C-alpha positions as MATLAB code, in Angstrom:
seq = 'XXXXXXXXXXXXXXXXXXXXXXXXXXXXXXXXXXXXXXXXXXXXXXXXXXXXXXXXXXXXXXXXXXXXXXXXXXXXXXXXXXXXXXXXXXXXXXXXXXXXXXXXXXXXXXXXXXXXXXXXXXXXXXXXXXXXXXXXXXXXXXXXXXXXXXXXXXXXXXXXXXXXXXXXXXXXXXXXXXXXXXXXXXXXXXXXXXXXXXXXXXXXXXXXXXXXXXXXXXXXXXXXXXXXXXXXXXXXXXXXXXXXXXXXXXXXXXXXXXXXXXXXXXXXXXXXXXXXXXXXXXXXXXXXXXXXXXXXXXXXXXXXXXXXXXXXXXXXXXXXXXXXXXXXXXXXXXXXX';
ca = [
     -89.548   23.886    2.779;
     -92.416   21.510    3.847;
     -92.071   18.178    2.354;
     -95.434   15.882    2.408;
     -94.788   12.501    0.981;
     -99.121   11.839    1.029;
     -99.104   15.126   -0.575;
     -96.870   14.350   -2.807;
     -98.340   11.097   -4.254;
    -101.271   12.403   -4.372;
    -100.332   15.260   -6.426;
     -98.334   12.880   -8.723;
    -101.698   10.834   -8.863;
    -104.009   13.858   -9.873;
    -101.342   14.969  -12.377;
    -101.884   11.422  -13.657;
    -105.620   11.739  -13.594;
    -105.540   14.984  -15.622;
    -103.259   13.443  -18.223;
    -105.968   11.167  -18.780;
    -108.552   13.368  -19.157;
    -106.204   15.466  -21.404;
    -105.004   12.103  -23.256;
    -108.695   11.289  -23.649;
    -109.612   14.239  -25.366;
    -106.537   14.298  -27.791;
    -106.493   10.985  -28.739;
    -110.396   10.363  -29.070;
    -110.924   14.418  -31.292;
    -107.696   15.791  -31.596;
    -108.071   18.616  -28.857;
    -106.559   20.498  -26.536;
    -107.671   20.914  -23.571;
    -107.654   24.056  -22.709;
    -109.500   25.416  -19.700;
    -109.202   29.422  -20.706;
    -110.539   28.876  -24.427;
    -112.880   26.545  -23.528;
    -114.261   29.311  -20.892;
    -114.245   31.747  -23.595;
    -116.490   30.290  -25.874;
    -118.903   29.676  -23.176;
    -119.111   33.097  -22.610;
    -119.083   34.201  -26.274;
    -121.487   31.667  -27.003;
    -119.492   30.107  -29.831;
    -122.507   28.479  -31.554;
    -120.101   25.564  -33.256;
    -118.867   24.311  -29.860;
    -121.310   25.568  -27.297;
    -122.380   22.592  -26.243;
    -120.055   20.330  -25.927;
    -117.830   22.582  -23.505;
    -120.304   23.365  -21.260;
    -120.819   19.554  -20.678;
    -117.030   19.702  -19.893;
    -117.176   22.631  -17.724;
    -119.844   21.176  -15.683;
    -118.523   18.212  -15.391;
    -115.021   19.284  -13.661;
    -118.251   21.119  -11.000;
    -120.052   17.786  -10.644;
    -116.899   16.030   -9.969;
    -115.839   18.452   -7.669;
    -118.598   18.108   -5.928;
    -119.018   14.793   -5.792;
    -115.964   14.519   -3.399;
    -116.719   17.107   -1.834;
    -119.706   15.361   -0.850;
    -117.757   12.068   -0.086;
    -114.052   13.686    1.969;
    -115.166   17.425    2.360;
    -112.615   18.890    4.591;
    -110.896   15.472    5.360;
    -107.486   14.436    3.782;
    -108.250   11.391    0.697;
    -105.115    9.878    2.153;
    -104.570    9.822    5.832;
    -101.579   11.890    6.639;
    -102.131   14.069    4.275;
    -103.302   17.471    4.158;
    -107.022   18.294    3.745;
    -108.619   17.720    0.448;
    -110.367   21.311    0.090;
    -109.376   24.307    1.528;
    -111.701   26.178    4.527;
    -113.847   28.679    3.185;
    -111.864   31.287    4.622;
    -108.864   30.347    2.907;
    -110.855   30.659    0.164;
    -112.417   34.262    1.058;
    -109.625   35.397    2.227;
    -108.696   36.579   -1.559;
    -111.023   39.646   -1.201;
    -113.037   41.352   -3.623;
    -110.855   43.449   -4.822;
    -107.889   41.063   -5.361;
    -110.354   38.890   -6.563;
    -111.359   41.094   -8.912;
    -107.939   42.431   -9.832;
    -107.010   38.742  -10.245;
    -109.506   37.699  -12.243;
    -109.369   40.357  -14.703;
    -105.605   39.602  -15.314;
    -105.693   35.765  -15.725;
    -108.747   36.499  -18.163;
    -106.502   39.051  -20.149;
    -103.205   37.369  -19.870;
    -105.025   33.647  -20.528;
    -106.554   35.362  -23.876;
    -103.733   37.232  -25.162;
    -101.415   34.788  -24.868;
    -103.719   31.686  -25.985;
    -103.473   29.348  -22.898;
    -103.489   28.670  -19.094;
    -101.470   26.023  -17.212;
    -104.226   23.453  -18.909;
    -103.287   24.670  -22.519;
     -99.914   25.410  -22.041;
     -98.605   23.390  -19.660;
    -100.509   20.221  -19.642;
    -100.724   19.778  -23.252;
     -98.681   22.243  -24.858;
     -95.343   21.012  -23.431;
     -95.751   16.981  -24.336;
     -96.400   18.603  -27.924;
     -92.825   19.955  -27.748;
     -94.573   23.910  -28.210;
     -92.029   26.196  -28.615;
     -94.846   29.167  -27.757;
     -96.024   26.200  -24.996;
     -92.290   26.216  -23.862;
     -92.331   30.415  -23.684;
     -95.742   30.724  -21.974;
     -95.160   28.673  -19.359;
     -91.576   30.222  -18.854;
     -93.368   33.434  -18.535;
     -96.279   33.193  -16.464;
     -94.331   30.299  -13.791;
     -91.775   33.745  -13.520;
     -94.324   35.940  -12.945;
     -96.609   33.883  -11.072;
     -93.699   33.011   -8.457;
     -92.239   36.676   -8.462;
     -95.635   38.201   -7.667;
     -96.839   35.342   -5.196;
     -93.763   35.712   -2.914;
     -93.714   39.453   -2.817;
     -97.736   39.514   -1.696;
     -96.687   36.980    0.925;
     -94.159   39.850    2.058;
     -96.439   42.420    1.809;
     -99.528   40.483    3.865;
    -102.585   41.626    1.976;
    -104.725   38.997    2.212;
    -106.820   39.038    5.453;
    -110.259   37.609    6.522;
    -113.030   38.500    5.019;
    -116.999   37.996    6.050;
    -118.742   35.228    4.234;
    -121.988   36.157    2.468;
    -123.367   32.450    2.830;
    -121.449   30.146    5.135;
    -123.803   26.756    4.358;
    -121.141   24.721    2.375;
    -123.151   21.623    2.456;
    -126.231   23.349    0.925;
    -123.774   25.602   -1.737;
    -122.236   21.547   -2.496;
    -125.912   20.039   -3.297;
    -126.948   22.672   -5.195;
    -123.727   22.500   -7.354;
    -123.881   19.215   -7.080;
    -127.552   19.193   -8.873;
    -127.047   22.232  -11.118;
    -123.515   21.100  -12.979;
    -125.682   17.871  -13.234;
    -128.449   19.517  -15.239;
    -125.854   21.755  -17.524;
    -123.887   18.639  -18.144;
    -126.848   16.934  -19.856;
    -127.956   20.048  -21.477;
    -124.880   20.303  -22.876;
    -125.300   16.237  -24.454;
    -128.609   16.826  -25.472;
    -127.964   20.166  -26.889;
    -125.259   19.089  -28.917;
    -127.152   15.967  -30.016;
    -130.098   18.633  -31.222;
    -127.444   20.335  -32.937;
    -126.507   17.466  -34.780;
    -127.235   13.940  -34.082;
    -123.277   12.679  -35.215;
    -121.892   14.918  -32.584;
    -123.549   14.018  -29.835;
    -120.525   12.083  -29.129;
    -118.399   15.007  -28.817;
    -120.267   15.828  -25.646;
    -120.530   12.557  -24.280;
    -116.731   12.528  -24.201;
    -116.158   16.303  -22.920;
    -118.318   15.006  -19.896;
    -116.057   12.441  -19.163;
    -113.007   14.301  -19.787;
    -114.480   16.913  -17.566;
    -114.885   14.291  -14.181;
    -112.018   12.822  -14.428;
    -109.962   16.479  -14.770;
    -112.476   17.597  -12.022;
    -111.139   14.418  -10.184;
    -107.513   14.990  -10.992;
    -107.937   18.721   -9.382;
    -109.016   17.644   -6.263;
    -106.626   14.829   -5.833;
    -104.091   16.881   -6.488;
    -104.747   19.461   -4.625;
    -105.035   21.817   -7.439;
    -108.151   22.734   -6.113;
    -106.880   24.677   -3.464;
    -105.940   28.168   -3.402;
    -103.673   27.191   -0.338;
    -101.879   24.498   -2.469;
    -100.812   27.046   -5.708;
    -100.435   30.082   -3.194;
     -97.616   27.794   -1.443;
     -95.835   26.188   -4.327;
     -95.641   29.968   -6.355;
     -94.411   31.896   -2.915;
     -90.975   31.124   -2.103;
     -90.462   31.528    1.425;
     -89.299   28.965    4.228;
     -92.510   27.191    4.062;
     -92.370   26.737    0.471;
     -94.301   23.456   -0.769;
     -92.743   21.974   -3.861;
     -95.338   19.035   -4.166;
     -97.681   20.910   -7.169;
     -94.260   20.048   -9.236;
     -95.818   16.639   -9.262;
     -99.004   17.154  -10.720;
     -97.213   18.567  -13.835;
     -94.848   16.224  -14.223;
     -97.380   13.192  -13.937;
     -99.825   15.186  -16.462;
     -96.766   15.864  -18.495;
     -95.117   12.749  -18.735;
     -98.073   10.594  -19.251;
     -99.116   13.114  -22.339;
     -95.567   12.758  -23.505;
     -96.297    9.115  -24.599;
     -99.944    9.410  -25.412;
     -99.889   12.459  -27.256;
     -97.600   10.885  -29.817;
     -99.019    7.406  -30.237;
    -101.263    7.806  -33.451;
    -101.536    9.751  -36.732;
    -104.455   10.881  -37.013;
    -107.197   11.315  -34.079;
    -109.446    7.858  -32.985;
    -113.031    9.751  -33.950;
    -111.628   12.511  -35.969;
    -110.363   13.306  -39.590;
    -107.302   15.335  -38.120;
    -105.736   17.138  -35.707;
    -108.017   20.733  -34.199;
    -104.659   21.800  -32.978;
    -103.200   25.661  -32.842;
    -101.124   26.635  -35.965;
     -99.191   29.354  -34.521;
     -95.955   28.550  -33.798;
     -94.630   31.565  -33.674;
     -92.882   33.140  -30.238;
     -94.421   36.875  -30.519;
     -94.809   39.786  -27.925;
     -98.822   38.930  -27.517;
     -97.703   35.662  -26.385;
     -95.161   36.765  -23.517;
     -97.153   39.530  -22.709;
    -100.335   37.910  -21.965;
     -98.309   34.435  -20.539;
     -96.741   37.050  -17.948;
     -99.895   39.117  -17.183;
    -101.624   35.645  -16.483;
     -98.697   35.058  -14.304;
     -99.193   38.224  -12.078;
    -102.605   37.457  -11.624;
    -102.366   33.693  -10.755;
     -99.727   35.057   -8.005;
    -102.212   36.770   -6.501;
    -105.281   35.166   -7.043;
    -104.020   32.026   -6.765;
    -106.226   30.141   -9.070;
    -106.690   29.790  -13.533;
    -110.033   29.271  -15.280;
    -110.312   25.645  -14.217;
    -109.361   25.647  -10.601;
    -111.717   28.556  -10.218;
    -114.706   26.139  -11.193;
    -113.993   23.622   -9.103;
    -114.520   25.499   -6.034;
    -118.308   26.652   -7.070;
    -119.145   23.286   -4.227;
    -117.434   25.915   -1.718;
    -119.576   28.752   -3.298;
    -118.086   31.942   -2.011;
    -118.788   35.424   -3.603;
    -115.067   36.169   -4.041;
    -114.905   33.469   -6.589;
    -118.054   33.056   -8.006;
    -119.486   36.688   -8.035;
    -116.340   38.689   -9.021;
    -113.470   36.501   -9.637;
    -115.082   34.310  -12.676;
    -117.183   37.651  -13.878;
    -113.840   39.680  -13.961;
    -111.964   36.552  -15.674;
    -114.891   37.319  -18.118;
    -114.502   40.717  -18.435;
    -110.635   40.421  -18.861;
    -110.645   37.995  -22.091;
    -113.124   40.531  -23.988;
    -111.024   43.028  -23.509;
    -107.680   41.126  -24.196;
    -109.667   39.899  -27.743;
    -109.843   43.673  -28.676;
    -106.486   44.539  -27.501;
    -105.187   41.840  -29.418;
    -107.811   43.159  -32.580;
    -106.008   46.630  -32.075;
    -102.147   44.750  -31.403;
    -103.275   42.850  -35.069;
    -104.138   46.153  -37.149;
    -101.753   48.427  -35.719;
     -99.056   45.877  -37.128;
    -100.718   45.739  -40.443;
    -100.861   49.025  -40.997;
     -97.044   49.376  -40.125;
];
């Protein structure tokens, strides 16, 4: 076990910074926040909330790369460990397990409704019974699968397409930047009284962005060593749950009704079904191997490598269309029984 006491506060501190962000959202429109559904209606093009989440998406880039800019590979607290990974930690994925692990958080993230954002973040401080079972699932899976590719030694280095990171960082940097206001001034086209609703996603997207870096959920090497469970197991990601969790605990449950809202845009399922614990454990295999969900994923576009951007995110893609129309077929076949 390696124990990290900077590590560890920091991780406690992100956790705190995403249950901000998280508590922002909720409290201010009644949302989750949930990094997987928020990724497929960007890709969909939901034309209802469109705009708005890809002013959050882009945000959780532009913050990413705004520290980037400001501690690239250095620790934020000295002592600890580096705030971003190398780029060949980051590489070192693959394309094929890239791929392979991107198409199997994108189908397990769909059919079960939720990531570790959705979930875990905000599904347990809502005392979710499904939120309880999901994470159950893909934490099991996630650890089983993460340890036994550590025994098996798959990953290994792999040549970098473009190895310019402060070049890939400004041009994130200066591209999230442009989306984010597209996304405020699209939704204010859209209509005027929502322009608000983007406004707010854009600062619940930098300080999430913020809270990933800090706690070092931004690093591959960071979730690879809390899910493997080997003699250099790191236990300090624990931290950045429990601080997201136990801050949403109280804030979550403070009003009645939501601040700029008329009620709740909260998921009505409550029940615990085998769509649920299927796709929760399918997520889980490929967040062992990948190492990274939906919103992790986007804040490494600063360290723009292929892996990631070119087949990880288009295979994430791929994976929640085609977990939508298994779950279509899943739907009928049951009605027809």
């Amino acid at each position: 076990m390696i124990l990290n006491f900077k590590d560890i506060y920091l991780a406690a501190a992100g956790g705190l910074l995403i249950g901000i962000a998280t508590s922002i959202h909720y409290l201010l429109k009644g949302r989750v926040t949930g990094f997987s559904g928020i990724f497929y209606s960007l890709i969909t093009f939901d034309k209802n909330s469109f705009y708005w989440k890809l002013s959050l998406m882009s945000s959780v880039v532009l913050s990413s790369s705004l520290l980037f800019k400001f501690y690239g590979f250095t620790p934020i607290l000295e002592g600890a460990s580096p705030s971003f990974d190398p780029i060949n930690q980051i590489s070192k994925i693959g394309y094929i397990g890239a791929a392979i692990a991107g198409f199997l958080v994108g189908f397990g993230t769909k059919l079960g409704n939720g990531c570790t954002s959705g979930h875990g973040v905000c599904g347990l401080p809502r005392l979710s019974v499904r939120s309880m079972a999901a994470v159950a699932s893909f934490m099991t899976f996630g650890i089983l699968t993460a340890t036994l590719k550590d025994q098996l030694v798959l990953e290994q280095p792999t040549k970098l397409l473009i190895d310019n990171v402060d070049m890939t960082n400004t041009l994130a940097m200066i591209i999230s930047g442009i989306l984010t206001l597209v996304g405020i001034i699209g939704q204010t086209k859209q209509n005027k009284k929502t322009m608000i609703d983007a406004i707010i996603s854009s600062v619940v997207g930098l300080v999430f962005g913020a809270g990933l870096v800090v706690s070092g959920m931004a690093k591959r090497s960071k979730i690879l060593g809390f899910l493997t469970f080997n003699k250099s197991w790191d236990p300090s990601l624990m931290f950045v749950m429990m601080g997201a969790v136990s801050l949403n605990l109280i804030t979550f449950n403070l009003l009645e009704k939501p601040i700029l809202s008329d009620k709740w845009d909260l998921p009505t399922n409550k029940k615990i079904d085998f769509k649920l614990i299927l796709g929760a454990s399918i997520f889980g295999i490929g967040w062992g191997i990948g190492g990274l969900c939906p919103g992790p994923a986007f804040s490494l576009f600063p360290q723009f490598t292929a892996q990631i951007a070119a087949v990880f995110l288009p295979c994430l893609a791929l994976g929640q269309i085609n977990a939508n129309k298994f779950s279509q077929y899943l739907d009928q076949k049951s009605k027809s029984n």
